Tab-separated table of C-alpha atoms in Angstrom:
chain	number	residue	atom	x	y	z
A	1	MET	CA	17.708	20.837	-26.894
A	2	ASN	CA	17.689	19.708	-30.524
A	3	ASN	CA	14.354	20.684	-32.022
A	4	GLN	CA	13.861	17.443	-33.427
A	5	LEU	CA	14.447	15.549	-29.911
A	6	LEU	CA	11.713	18.673	-28.351
A	7	LEU	CA	9.108	17.963	-30.931
A	8	THR	CA	9.614	13.790	-30.412
A	9	ILE	CA	9.395	14.651	-26.458
A	10	LYS	CA	6.031	17.019	-27.290
A	11	HIS	CA	4.376	14.198	-29.884
A	12	THR	CA	5.046	11.475	-26.799
A	13	TYR	CA	3.898	13.733	-24.091
A	14	PHE	CA	0.787	15.339	-25.368
A	15	THR	CA	-0.389	12.167	-27.197
A	16	HIS	CA	-0.936	10.501	-23.772
A	17	LEU	CA	-1.480	13.503	-21.878
A	18	LYS	CA	-4.655	13.858	-24.463
A	19	SER	CA	-5.581	10.381	-23.988
A	20	LYS	CA	-8.684	9.187	-21.979
A	21	SER	CA	-6.259	5.863	-20.745
A	22	PHE	CA	-3.787	8.597	-19.190
A	23	TRP	CA	-6.917	10.524	-17.193
A	24	TRP	CA	-8.152	7.216	-16.024
A	25	MET	CA	-5.000	6.129	-14.851
A	26	VAL	CA	-3.974	9.237	-12.432
A	27	LEU	CA	-7.568	9.397	-11.261
A	28	GLY	CA	-8.220	5.862	-10.384
A	29	PRO	CA	-6.445	6.134	-7.105
A	30	PHE	CA	-9.040	8.968	-6.242
A	31	ILE	CA	-12.231	6.829	-7.667
A	32	LEU	CA	-10.858	4.102	-5.711
A	33	LEU	CA	-10.860	6.328	-2.585
A	34	ILE	CA	-14.583	8.213	-3.123
A	35	VAL	CA	-15.872	4.684	-4.115
A	36	GLY	CA	-14.450	2.976	-1.036
A	37	ALA	CA	-15.415	5.960	1.295
A	38	ALA	CA	-19.192	5.687	-0.552
A	39	ILE	CA	-19.412	1.874	0.407
A	40	GLY	CA	-18.240	2.893	4.030
A	41	ALA	CA	-20.652	5.267	4.417
A	42	GLY	CA	-23.491	3.290	3.001
A	43	PHE	CA	-22.539	0.084	5.013
A	44	ALA	CA	-22.803	2.326	8.282
A	45	PHE	CA	-25.963	3.894	7.333
A	46	PHE	CA	-27.693	0.603	6.790
A	47	GLN	CA	-26.482	-1.011	9.630
A	48	ASN	CA	-28.624	-1.803	12.286
A	49	ASP	CA	-27.875	-0.599	15.177
A	50	SER	CA	-30.853	-1.390	17.213
A	51	PRO	CA	-29.792	-3.295	20.762
A	52	ALA	CA	-29.719	-7.216	20.763
A	53	THR	CA	-32.621	-8.590	22.817
A	54	VAL	CA	-30.936	-11.187	25.789
A	55	ALA	CA	-32.412	-13.236	28.049
A	56	VAL	CA	-30.652	-13.882	31.201
A	57	ILE	CA	-31.127	-17.568	32.574
A	58	ASN	CA	-30.085	-17.733	36.306
A	59	GLN	CA	-28.740	-15.339	39.147
A	60	ALA	CA	-30.920	-12.136	39.585
A	61	THR	CA	-28.215	-10.200	40.716
A	62	VAL	CA	-26.378	-10.468	37.713
A	63	ARG	CA	-29.080	-9.681	35.216
A	64	ALA	CA	-30.467	-6.767	37.509
A	65	GLU	CA	-26.923	-5.191	36.751
A	66	LEU	CA	-26.893	-5.826	33.172
A	67	LYS	CA	-30.559	-3.956	33.243
A	68	GLN	CA	-28.955	-1.280	34.835
A	69	HIS	CA	-26.543	-1.303	32.522
A	70	GLN	CA	-27.991	-2.103	29.248
A	71	ASN	CA	-27.468	1.096	27.255
A	72	GLN	CA	-24.281	1.069	28.322
A	73	LEU	CA	-23.519	-2.661	26.629
A	74	ASN	CA	-25.977	-1.487	23.767
A	75	ILE	CA	-28.449	-4.420	24.714
A	76	LYS	CA	-32.116	-4.748	26.193
A	77	ILE	CA	-33.004	-7.521	28.541
A	78	SER	CA	-35.634	-9.420	28.101
A	79	THR	CA	-38.148	-9.944	31.042
A	80	ILE	CA	-38.070	-14.102	30.224
A	81	THR	CA	-35.708	-15.966	32.732
A	82	ASP	CA	-36.767	-19.642	32.344
A	83	GLU	CA	-34.280	-21.406	30.123
A	84	GLN	CA	-37.239	-23.739	28.205
A	85	THR	CA	-39.266	-20.455	27.497
A	86	ALA	CA	-35.987	-18.584	26.371
A	87	GLN	CA	-35.027	-21.518	23.658
A	88	GLN	CA	-38.395	-21.532	22.503
A	89	ALA	CA	-38.544	-17.318	22.109
A	90	LEU	CA	-34.658	-17.788	20.610
A	91	LYS	CA	-36.101	-20.332	17.914
A	92	LYS	CA	-38.626	-18.107	16.826
A	93	ASN	CA	-36.564	-15.146	16.344
A	94	GLN	CA	-38.190	-13.465	19.589
A	95	ILE	CA	-34.984	-12.803	21.187
A	96	ASP	CA	-31.332	-12.125	19.707
A	97	ALA	CA	-29.651	-14.193	22.538
A	98	ILE	CA	-29.519	-16.336	25.804
A	99	LEU	CA	-26.876	-15.611	28.539
A	100	LYS	CA	-26.467	-18.088	31.065
A	101	ILE	CA	-24.882	-16.976	33.999
A	102	GLY	CA	-22.378	-20.010	36.052
A	103	ASP	CA	-20.394	-19.431	38.727
A	104	ASN	CA	-16.961	-18.708	37.006
A	105	GLN	CA	-18.395	-18.436	33.632
A	106	ALA	CA	-21.150	-17.968	31.552
A	107	ALA	CA	-22.297	-18.837	27.712
A	108	LEU	CA	-23.965	-16.647	24.964
A	109	ILE	CA	-25.833	-18.442	22.622
A	110	ARG	CA	-27.106	-16.583	19.986
A	111	GLN	CA	-29.336	-17.019	16.768
A	112	PRO	CA	-28.006	-16.567	13.095
A	113	LYS	CA	-30.103	-13.146	12.747
A	114	SER	CA	-29.498	-11.734	15.843
A	115	ASN	CA	-28.495	-7.993	16.285
A	116	ARG	CA	-24.588	-7.260	16.955
A	117	ILE	CA	-23.577	-7.984	20.605
A	118	ASP	CA	-20.360	-6.929	22.029
A	119	GLN	CA	-19.371	-9.785	23.423
A	120	ASP	CA	-15.938	-8.399	24.223
A	121	GLN	CA	-17.376	-5.748	26.271
A	122	LEU	CA	-19.949	-7.873	27.748
A	123	GLN	CA	-17.473	-10.180	29.460
A	124	ASN	CA	-15.016	-7.018	30.516
A	125	PHE	CA	-18.618	-6.172	32.464
A	126	LEU	CA	-19.227	-9.605	33.787
A	127	LYS	CA	-15.605	-9.586	34.838
A	128	GLN	CA	-15.869	-6.634	36.896
A	129	LEU	CA	-19.233	-7.957	38.345
A	130	SER	CA	-17.178	-11.154	39.383
A	131	LEU	CA	-14.121	-9.027	40.559
A	132	GLN	CA	-16.883	-7.078	42.802
A	133	ASP	CA	-18.425	-10.149	44.236
A	134	LYS	CA	-15.021	-11.746	45.161
A	135	ALA	CA	-13.952	-8.510	46.661
A	136	GLN	CA	-17.234	-8.756	48.993
A	137	GLN	CA	-16.458	-12.195	49.560
A	138	TYR	CA	-12.827	-11.582	50.959
A	139	GLY	CA	-13.323	-8.163	52.608
A	140	LEU	CA	-11.340	-6.289	50.379
A	141	ASP	CA	-12.682	-2.212	49.229
A	142	THR	CA	-12.289	-1.223	45.118
A	143	GLU	CA	-8.922	0.191	45.817
A	144	GLN	CA	-7.476	-2.920	46.836
A	145	ILE	CA	-9.003	-5.333	44.795
A	146	ASN	CA	-7.754	-2.913	41.562
A	147	ALA	CA	-4.403	-2.813	42.775
A	148	ILE	CA	-4.138	-6.738	42.893
A	149	THR	CA	-5.955	-6.900	39.215
A	150	LYS	CA	-3.845	-3.940	38.020
A	151	PRO	CA	-1.698	-5.458	34.751
A	152	TYR	CA	2.183	-5.306	34.518
A	153	LYS	CA	2.844	-2.942	31.533
A	154	ILE	CA	6.102	-2.601	29.703
A	155	THR	CA	6.346	0.253	27.177
A	156	GLY	CA	8.839	-0.404	24.452
A	157	ILE	CA	10.527	2.774	22.982
A	158	VAL	CA	12.481	3.369	19.608
A	159	GLN	CA	14.870	5.785	20.131
A	160	ASP	CA	17.428	7.077	18.000
A	161	ASP	CA	19.522	10.832	17.832
A	162	HIS	CA	16.118	11.876	15.635
A	163	HIS	CA	13.088	11.060	17.372
A	164	SER	CA	11.788	8.579	20.186
A	165	GLN	CA	8.567	6.360	19.055
A	166	ASP	CA	6.495	3.645	20.964
A	167	SER	CA	7.924	0.821	19.311
A	168	THR	CA	4.589	-1.238	18.225
A	169	SER	CA	4.002	1.638	16.503
A	170	ASN	CA	7.190	1.708	14.778
A	171	ALA	CA	6.936	-1.815	13.754
A	172	ILE	CA	3.284	-1.329	12.156
A	173	VAL	CA	4.862	1.970	10.291
A	174	ASN	CA	7.900	0.284	9.223
A	175	GLY	CA	5.545	-2.462	7.975
A	176	LEU	CA	2.698	-0.154	6.307
A	177	LEU	CA	5.642	2.273	4.738
A	178	THR	CA	8.000	-0.503	3.044
A	179	THR	CA	5.259	-2.314	1.844
A	180	GLY	CA	3.152	0.861	0.842
A	181	VAL	CA	6.106	2.321	-1.248
A	182	SER	CA	7.390	-0.958	-2.865
A	183	VAL	CA	3.593	-1.823	-4.309
A	184	ILE	CA	3.307	1.733	-6.003
A	185	ILE	CA	6.575	1.856	-7.222
A	186	MET	CA	5.694	-1.582	-9.147
A	187	ILE	CA	2.205	-0.222	-9.951
A	188	ILE	CA	3.946	2.883	-11.481
A	189	VAL	CA	7.173	0.958	-13.119
A	190	MET	CA	4.901	-1.495	-14.962
A	191	THR	CA	2.143	1.182	-16.189
A	192	TYR	CA	4.928	3.039	-17.529
A	193	ALA	CA	7.166	0.635	-19.226
A	194	SER	CA	3.597	-0.731	-20.760
A	195	ILE	CA	3.580	2.856	-22.191
A	196	ILE	CA	6.430	3.101	-24.052
A	197	ALA	CA	6.794	-0.556	-25.342
A	198	ASN	CA	3.340	-0.173	-26.812
A	199	GLU	CA	4.544	3.024	-27.887
A	200	ILE	CA	7.989	1.349	-30.010
A	201	ALA	CA	5.891	-1.757	-30.849
A	202	ASN	CA	3.365	0.507	-32.497
A	203	GLU	CA	5.474	2.480	-34.819
A	204	LYS	CA	7.520	-0.552	-35.375
A	205	SER	CA	4.346	-2.867	-36.513
A	206	SER	CA	3.289	-0.286	-38.768
A	207	ARG	CA	6.127	0.668	-40.261
A	208	ILE	CA	6.130	3.881	-39.310
A	209	MET	CA	9.311	3.525	-37.726
A	210	GLU	CA	11.356	3.841	-41.173
A	211	THR	CA	9.326	7.040	-41.714
A	212	LEU	CA	10.012	8.507	-38.234
A	213	LEU	CA	13.961	6.977	-38.920
A	214	ALA	CA	14.329	9.031	-42.040
A	215	ALA	CA	13.377	12.574	-40.872
A	216	SER	CA	15.417	12.400	-37.575
A	217	SER	CA	17.555	9.494	-35.921
A	218	ALA	CA	17.127	6.247	-33.785
A	219	HIS	CA	19.156	8.691	-31.224
A	220	ILE	CA	16.358	11.374	-31.490
A	221	GLN	CA	13.665	8.320	-31.216
A	222	TYR	CA	14.904	6.754	-28.253
A	223	LEU	CA	15.718	9.719	-26.027
A	224	GLY	CA	12.757	11.477	-27.074
A	225	LYS	CA	10.053	8.540	-26.226
A	226	ILE	CA	11.736	8.342	-22.705
A	227	MET	CA	11.755	11.781	-22.104
A	228	GLY	CA	8.731	12.415	-23.253
A	229	VAL	CA	7.236	9.230	-20.946
A	230	ILE	CA	9.430	10.465	-17.925
A	231	ALA	CA	7.409	13.990	-18.260
A	232	LEU	CA	4.140	12.181	-17.989
A	233	LEU	CA	5.110	10.234	-15.059
A	234	ALA	CA	6.488	13.406	-13.388
A	235	THR	CA	3.037	15.121	-14.349
A	236	GLN	CA	0.808	12.404	-12.789
A	237	LEU	CA	3.125	12.673	-9.682
A	238	LEU	CA	2.448	16.454	-9.710
A	239	ALA	CA	-0.975	16.124	-9.894
A	240	TYR	CA	-0.801	13.860	-6.430
A	241	LEU	CA	1.477	15.973	-4.818
A	242	LEU	CA	-0.864	18.592	-5.052
A	243	ALA	CA	-3.726	16.713	-4.218
A	244	GLY	CA	-1.830	15.363	-0.938
A	245	THR	CA	-0.963	18.770	0.124
A	246	GLY	CA	-5.047	20.053	-0.911
A	247	ALA	CA	-5.846	17.498	1.665
A	248	TYR	CA	-3.037	18.358	4.253
A	249	LEU	CA	-4.299	21.891	4.361
A	250	ALA	CA	-7.853	20.520	4.864
A	251	THR	CA	-7.566	18.086	7.362
A	252	ARG	CA	-4.729	19.174	8.985
A	253	ASN	CA	-5.959	20.128	12.479
A	254	GLN	CA	-8.297	17.230	12.535
A	255	PRO	CA	-7.554	15.384	15.547
A	256	ILE	CA	-7.464	12.208	13.573
A	257	PHE	CA	-4.600	13.456	11.330
A	258	GLN	CA	-2.465	14.763	14.269
A	259	GLN	CA	-2.091	11.399	15.884
A	260	GLY	CA	-1.502	9.764	12.296
A	261	LEU	CA	1.440	12.852	11.584
A	262	LYS	CA	3.045	11.269	15.202
A	263	LEU	CA	3.056	8.024	13.626
A	264	LEU	CA	4.489	9.058	10.285
A	265	SER	CA	7.014	11.014	11.866
A	266	GLY	CA	9.484	9.850	9.305
A	267	ILE	CA	7.557	11.561	6.119
A	268	THR	CA	8.954	14.880	6.143
A	269	PRO	CA	9.102	17.333	2.878
A	270	LEU	CA	12.503	16.162	2.269
A	271	PHE	CA	11.620	12.603	2.237
A	272	LEU	CA	9.074	12.993	-0.166
A	273	ILE	CA	11.443	14.559	-2.775
A	274	TYR	CA	13.663	11.746	-2.056
A	275	THR	CA	11.183	9.430	-2.508
A	276	ILE	CA	9.870	11.032	-5.680
A	277	PHE	CA	13.505	10.921	-7.436
A	278	CYS	CA	13.699	7.399	-6.397
A	279	ILE	CA	10.467	6.955	-8.387
A	280	LEU	CA	11.617	8.889	-10.889
A	281	ILE	CA	14.873	7.519	-11.247
A	282	ALA	CA	13.569	3.851	-11.046
A	283	THR	CA	11.099	4.188	-13.684
A	284	SER	CA	13.632	5.626	-15.745
A	285	LEU	CA	15.560	2.371	-15.420
A	286	TYR	CA	12.849	0.205	-16.456
A	287	LEU	CA	11.627	2.516	-19.395
A	288	VAL	CA	15.533	2.442	-20.841
A	289	LEU	CA	14.903	-1.530	-20.613
A	290	ALA	CA	11.311	-1.127	-22.292
A	291	ALA	CA	12.823	0.327	-25.202
A	292	ILE	CA	15.292	-2.266	-25.753
A	293	THR	CA	13.061	-4.898	-25.426
A	294	ALA	CA	10.218	-3.066	-27.660
A	295	SER	CA	12.423	-2.427	-30.616
A	296	LEU	CA	12.738	-6.308	-30.882
A	297	VAL	CA	9.196	-6.810	-31.300
A	298	ASN	CA	7.831	-7.430	-34.939
A	299	ASP	CA	4.156	-6.812	-33.951
A	300	ASN	CA	1.692	-5.431	-30.987
A	301	SER	CA	1.154	-9.342	-30.350
A	302	GLN	CA	4.525	-9.418	-28.974
A	303	ILE	CA	4.378	-6.883	-26.759
A	304	GLN	CA	3.868	-8.887	-23.821
A	305	GLN	CA	6.588	-11.120	-24.720
A	306	ALA	CA	8.703	-8.243	-24.259
A	307	LEU	CA	7.898	-7.106	-21.358
A	308	SER	CA	8.498	-10.274	-19.724
A	309	PRO	CA	11.823	-10.252	-19.042
A	310	ILE	CA	10.768	-6.513	-17.398
A	311	THR	CA	7.778	-7.771	-15.296
A	312	MET	CA	10.559	-10.472	-13.846
A	313	LEU	CA	12.965	-8.250	-12.896
A	314	ALA	CA	10.415	-5.941	-11.284
A	315	MET	CA	8.965	-8.464	-9.449
A	316	ILE	CA	11.860	-9.301	-7.285
A	317	PRO	CA	12.125	-5.377	-5.738
A	318	TYR	CA	8.211	-5.782	-5.377
A	319	LEU	CA	8.528	-9.444	-3.428
A	320	ILE	CA	11.476	-8.322	-1.434
A	321	GLY	CA	9.981	-5.070	-0.249
A	322	VAL	CA	6.333	-6.870	0.867
A	323	LEU	CA	8.460	-9.660	2.879
A	324	ALA	CA	10.617	-6.871	4.352
A	325	GLY	CA	7.404	-4.943	5.213
A	326	SER	CA	5.899	-7.967	7.415
A	327	MET	CA	9.224	-8.807	8.673
A	328	GLY	CA	11.480	-6.174	9.180
A	329	ASN	CA	14.057	-3.832	7.219
A	330	GLN	CA	16.971	-5.839	9.660
A	331	ASN	CA	17.866	-8.241	7.336
A	332	GLY	CA	21.345	-7.724	6.242
A	333	LEU	CA	20.591	-9.041	2.399
A	334	ILE	CA	17.841	-6.312	2.636
A	335	LYS	CA	20.254	-3.520	3.900
A	336	VAL	CA	22.494	-4.723	0.889
A	337	ILE	CA	19.834	-4.868	-1.870
A	338	SER	CA	18.827	-1.150	-0.920
A	339	TYR	CA	21.897	0.092	-2.577
A	340	ILE	CA	21.461	-2.387	-5.974
A	341	PRO	CA	20.208	0.034	-8.888
A	342	PHE	CA	16.548	-1.511	-9.932
A	343	MET	CA	16.130	-2.840	-6.444
A	344	SER	CA	17.010	0.378	-4.213
A	345	GLN	CA	13.895	1.981	-4.843
A	346	SER	CA	11.423	-0.504	-3.456
A	347	LEU	CA	13.745	-0.767	-0.109
A	348	MET	CA	15.787	2.452	0.996
A	349	PRO	CA	12.551	5.041	1.166
A	350	GLY	CA	10.960	2.885	4.191
A	351	GLN	CA	14.312	2.416	5.296
A	352	LEU	CA	14.994	6.205	5.347
A	353	ALA	CA	11.581	7.021	6.240
A	354	ASN	CA	12.022	4.422	9.191
A	355	HIS	CA	15.233	5.870	10.358
A	356	GLN	CA	16.794	2.811	9.715
A	357	ALA	CA	19.138	4.036	7.177
A	358	SER	CA	20.797	7.666	7.324
A	359	TRP	CA	20.867	10.551	4.805
A	360	LEU	CA	23.959	10.106	3.326
A	361	GLN	CA	23.110	6.034	2.561
A	362	ALA	CA	19.964	6.980	0.817
A	363	ILE	CA	21.930	9.621	-1.277
A	364	ILE	CA	24.605	6.986	-2.542
A	365	SER	CA	21.921	4.501	-3.200
A	366	LEU	CA	20.360	7.058	-5.135
A	367	ALA	CA	23.493	8.124	-6.512
A	368	LEU	CA	24.488	4.688	-7.901
A	369	ALA	CA	20.739	4.353	-9.560
A	370	THR	CA	21.424	7.439	-11.567
A	371	LEU	CA	24.895	6.481	-12.813
A	372	THR	CA	23.557	3.011	-13.487
A	373	LEU	CA	20.814	4.826	-15.650
A	374	ILE	CA	23.072	7.024	-17.231
A	375	ALA	CA	25.592	4.008	-18.282
A	376	LEU	CA	22.267	1.857	-19.301
A	377	THR	CA	20.845	4.765	-21.075
A	378	HIS	CA	23.998	4.876	-23.494
A	379	TYR	CA	25.049	1.350	-23.857
A	380	GLY	CA	20.837	0.930	-24.787
A	381	GLU	CA	20.860	3.958	-27.565
A	382	LYS	CA	22.935	1.354	-29.573
A	383	LEU	CA	20.813	-1.490	-28.886
A	384	TYR	CA	17.785	0.164	-29.842
A	385	ALA	CA	19.804	1.726	-32.825
A	386	LYS	CA	20.618	-2.023	-34.149
A	387	ASN	CA	17.299	-3.358	-33.310
A	388	VAL	CA	14.420	-1.006	-33.909
A	389	LEU	CA	14.385	-1.645	-37.723
A	390	SER	CA	15.428	-5.639	-37.785
A	391	TYR	CA	12.777	-8.095	-37.527
A	392	SER	CA	13.237	-11.476	-36.218
A	393	ASP	CA	11.041	-14.717	-35.308
A	394	GLU	CA	13.278	-15.433	-32.460
A	395	ASN	CA	12.341	-15.377	-29.076
A	396	ILE	CA	12.728	-11.980	-27.416
A	397	THR	CA	14.237	-12.846	-24.245
A	398	LYS	CA	16.800	-15.256	-26.552
A	399	GLN	CA	17.659	-12.091	-28.486
A	400	LEU	CA	18.295	-9.904	-25.603
A	401	LEU	CA	20.449	-11.929	-24.081
A	402	GLN	CA	22.190	-12.213	-27.307
A	403	ILE	CA	22.421	-8.944	-28.271
A	404	PHE	CA	23.539	-8.387	-24.603
A	405	ARG	CA	26.305	-10.584	-25.259
A	406	ARG	CA	27.365	-8.655	-28.801
A	407	THR	CA	27.103	-5.273	-27.977
A	408	LYS	CA	30.108	-3.871	-26.240
A	409	ILE	CA	29.087	-0.861	-23.685
């Protein structure tokens, strides 16, 4: 590797590696997880778990059953049995709720500051009491009434050559994976596109670029900056990979983790490697575009203008990925878009993990993106060299369209 190219890569890489903003970006997700866990623990600690006091009106037999099972229902049955007295006690916040029992229904009247009452649990309990009462009236035993009321169940299974999975779980995982990958890649792409755009714009606006190009060449500066930022991204992904491995080793024997693994059967080490390559290739594509657009700016005030075409392009696969997560990946248009460079990174990993695309299809999609990256990098170098020392007052998007028309591949 050319010494000047290596120096440019090192300079770009270590300049950002030593910056506080990079480490805030790397540690941000962990900080959010810790803060979220702390908030959740705080809510759990300060939550009032004391049982709600409930006055039961009418049907002494039901009241007696509720009193017998009040610990199970996390309620406390009040001694008040008169409705008028109960209403007065409710207004004075002396009780939390009034339960009025009817023949086939009940009404639960609560005050705004009442302790929590699990209404579904209470409803199921009263339903069982009602069934038992009707069973006695019709001379049915418990086994007969259970046989009559047992719901008819149908279990949906999604099966392919690799595994079988509950259809409901499959739909949930499908949506989470597709949406999650789209969001993560969108954040990474925009973050690193902004880094390289700021890097080039700062040097161009301060006229340092002239000095750098006098000492090396546009080819060296162009490739060096892109490769330096890609190395920075690889460092961030490696940090997350190590953290994820540590979390896996620490929690792999936990029951909740084992349940999660059953749902995420498509997420294998090979899939993670594929996803990392997708992120690297996709981000590299957007980095090349960012380098081209940033070469057109005059000063730092135009950075956002330079990034706007990239933002709009990156939003397309992001929105499609989010829609695919909520609507499913079976749409024919989504399958086609999964092969289009700049778009495929948000869709193909989710399709692969959910066994809606084969490994051959996934590799073809990645190969197309890689070939596009090679061609765009070569083409972008010409645009970068032509514009990095030029200054214009025209709109950057307009300039970009003009140079695409004028410059041959």
